[in-house]
Coordinates of C-alpha atoms in Angstrom, one line a residue:
X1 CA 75.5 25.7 -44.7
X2 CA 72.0 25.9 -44.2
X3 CA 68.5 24.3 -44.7
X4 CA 65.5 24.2 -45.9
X5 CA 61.9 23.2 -46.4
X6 CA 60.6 23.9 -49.4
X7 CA 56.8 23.3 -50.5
X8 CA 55.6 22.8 -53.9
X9 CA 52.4 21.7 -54.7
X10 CA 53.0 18.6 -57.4
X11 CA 50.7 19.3 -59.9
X12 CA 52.6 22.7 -60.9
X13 CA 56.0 21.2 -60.0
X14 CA 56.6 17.9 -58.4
X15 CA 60.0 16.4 -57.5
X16 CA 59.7 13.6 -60.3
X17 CA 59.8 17.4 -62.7
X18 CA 62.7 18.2 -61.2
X19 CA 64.6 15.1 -61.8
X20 CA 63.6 14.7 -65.7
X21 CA 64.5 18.7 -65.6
X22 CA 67.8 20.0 -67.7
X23 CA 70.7 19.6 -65.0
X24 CA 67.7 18.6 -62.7
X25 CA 67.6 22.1 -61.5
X26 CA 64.4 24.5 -61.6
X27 CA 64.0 27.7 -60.9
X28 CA 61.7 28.4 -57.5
X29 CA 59.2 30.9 -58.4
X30 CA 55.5 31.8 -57.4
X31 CA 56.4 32.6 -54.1
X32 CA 54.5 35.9 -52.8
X33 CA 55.0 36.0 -49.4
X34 CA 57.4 38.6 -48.3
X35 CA 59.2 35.7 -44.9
X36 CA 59.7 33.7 -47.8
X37 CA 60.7 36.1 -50.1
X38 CA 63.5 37.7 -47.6
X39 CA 64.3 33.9 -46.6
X40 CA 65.3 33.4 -50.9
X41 CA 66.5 36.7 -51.5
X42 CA 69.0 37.2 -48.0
X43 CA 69.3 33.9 -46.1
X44 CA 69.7 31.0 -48.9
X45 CA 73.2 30.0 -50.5
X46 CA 74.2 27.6 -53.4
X47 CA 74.7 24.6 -51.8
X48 CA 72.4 24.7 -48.8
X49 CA 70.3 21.5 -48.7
X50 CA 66.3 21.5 -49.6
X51 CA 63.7 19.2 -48.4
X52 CA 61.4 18.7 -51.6
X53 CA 58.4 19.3 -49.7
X54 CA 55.0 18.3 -51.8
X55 CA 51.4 20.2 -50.2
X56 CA 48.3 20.7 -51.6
X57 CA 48.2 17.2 -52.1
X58 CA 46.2 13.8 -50.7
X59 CA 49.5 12.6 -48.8
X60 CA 51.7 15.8 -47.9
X61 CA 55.5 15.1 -47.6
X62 CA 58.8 15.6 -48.2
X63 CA 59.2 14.1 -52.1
X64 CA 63.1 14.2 -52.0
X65 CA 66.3 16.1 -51.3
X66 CA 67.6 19.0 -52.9
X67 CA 69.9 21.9 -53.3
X68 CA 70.1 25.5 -53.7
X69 CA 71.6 25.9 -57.1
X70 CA 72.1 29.8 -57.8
X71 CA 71.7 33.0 -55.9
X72 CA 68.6 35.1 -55.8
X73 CA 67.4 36.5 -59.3
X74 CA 63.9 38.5 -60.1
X75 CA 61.1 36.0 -60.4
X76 CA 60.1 36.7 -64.0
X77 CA 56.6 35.5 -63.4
X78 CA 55.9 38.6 -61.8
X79 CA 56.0 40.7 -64.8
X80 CA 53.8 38.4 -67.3
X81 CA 50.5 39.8 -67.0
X82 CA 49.1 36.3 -68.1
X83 CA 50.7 34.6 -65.3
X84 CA 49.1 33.6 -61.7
X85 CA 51.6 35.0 -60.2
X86 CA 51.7 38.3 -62.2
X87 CA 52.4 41.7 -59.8
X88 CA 51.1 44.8 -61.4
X89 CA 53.0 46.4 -58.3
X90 CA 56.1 44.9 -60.3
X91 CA 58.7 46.6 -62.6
X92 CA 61.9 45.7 -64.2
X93 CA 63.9 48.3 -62.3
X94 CA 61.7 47.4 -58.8
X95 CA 61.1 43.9 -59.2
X96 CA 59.2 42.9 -55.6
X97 CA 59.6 38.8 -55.7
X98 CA 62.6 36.4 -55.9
X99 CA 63.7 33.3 -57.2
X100 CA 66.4 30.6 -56.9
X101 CA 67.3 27.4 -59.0
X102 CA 66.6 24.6 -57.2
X103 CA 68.3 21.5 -57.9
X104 CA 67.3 17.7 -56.9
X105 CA 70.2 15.5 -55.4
X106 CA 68.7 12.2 -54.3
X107 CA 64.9 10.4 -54.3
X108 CA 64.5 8.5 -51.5
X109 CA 61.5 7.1 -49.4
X110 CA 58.7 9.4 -49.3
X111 CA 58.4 10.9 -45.9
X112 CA 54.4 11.9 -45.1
X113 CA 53.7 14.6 -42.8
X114 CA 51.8 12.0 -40.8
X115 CA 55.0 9.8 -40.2
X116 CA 57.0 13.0 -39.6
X117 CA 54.6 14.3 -36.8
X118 CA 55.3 10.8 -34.9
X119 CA 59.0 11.9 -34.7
X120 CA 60.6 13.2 -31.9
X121 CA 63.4 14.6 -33.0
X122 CA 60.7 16.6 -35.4
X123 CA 58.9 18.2 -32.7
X124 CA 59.9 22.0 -33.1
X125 CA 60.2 21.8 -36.7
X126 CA 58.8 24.6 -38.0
X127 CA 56.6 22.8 -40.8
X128 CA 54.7 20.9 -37.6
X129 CA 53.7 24.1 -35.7
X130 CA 50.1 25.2 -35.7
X131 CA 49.3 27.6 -37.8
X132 CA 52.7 27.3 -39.8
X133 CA 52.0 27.6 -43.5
X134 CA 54.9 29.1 -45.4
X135 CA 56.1 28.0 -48.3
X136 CA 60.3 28.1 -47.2
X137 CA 61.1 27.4 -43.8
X138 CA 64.5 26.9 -42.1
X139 CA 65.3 23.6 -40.6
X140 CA 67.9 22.6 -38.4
X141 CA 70.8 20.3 -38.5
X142 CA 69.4 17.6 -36.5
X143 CA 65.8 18.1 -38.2
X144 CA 67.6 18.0 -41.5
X145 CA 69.9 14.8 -40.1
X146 CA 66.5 12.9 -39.0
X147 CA 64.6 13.5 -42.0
X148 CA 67.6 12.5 -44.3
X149 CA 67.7 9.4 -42.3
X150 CA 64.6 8.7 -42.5
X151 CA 63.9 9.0 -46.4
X152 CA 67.2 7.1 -47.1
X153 CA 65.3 4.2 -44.9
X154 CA 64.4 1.0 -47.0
X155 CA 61.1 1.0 -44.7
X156 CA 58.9 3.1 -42.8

């Protein structure tokens, strides 16, 4: 089993969507950069844990916790010219982006990037590096063990 960081910004698709969701499972499309891409499309498997990571936001943080709920599949949004995420480069038989169903197992506290930068056991996560800004990053064991603990705390 493996884990995950997963960012979303809220106003497109916020962990609160993903628990009123059917089977409170989406699909995880949008993404357009080719780490994260080969992180969906070769590394991920049903049943690796997801932290429900909210950005683009006033208070950044991990939202809730989560599960990968299907294998890779073409992201569809790539071939709808109306959508953002449309890829002219993009065919049916050549599809370039991925998706996976994601789908949300337990809302807890939320954790803020703030609180999770004053954690030691977070230190080399990858989310807290300078410069880090990918959308799917992997997360260890004892990051994912912390940050569980932590949002299943009553109190900051």
């Amino acid at each position: 089993m493996r884990y995950w960081l997963m960012k979303s910004e809220p106003d497109e698709v916020s962990f609160d969507d993903v628990l009123s969701a059917p089977a409170q499972t989406v699909a995880w499309f949008g993404v357009r950069n080719y780490q994260a891409r080969n992180f969906m499309r070769d590394a991920m498997a049903v049943g690796d844990g997801v932290l429900f990571y909210h950005s683009s936001c006033a208070v950044p943080g991990v939202a809730g916790l989560a599960e990968i709920a299907s294998g890779p599949y073409p992201d569809a949004t790539q071939f709808d010219p109306a959508s953002h995420y449309h890829d002219p480069k993009a065919t049916q038989e050549a599809p370039r982006w991925i998706s996976v169903d994601v789908r949300a197992r337990e809302a807890g506290r939320y954790l803020s990037l703030a609180e999770m930068r004053t954690v030691p056991a977070l230190e080399s996560m990858v989310l807290l590096q300078k410069g880090s800004r990918l959308s799917i990053s992997p997360v260890t064991k004892s990051e994912w063990d912390a940050v569980v603990k932590l949002v299943r705390a009553r109190e900051a």
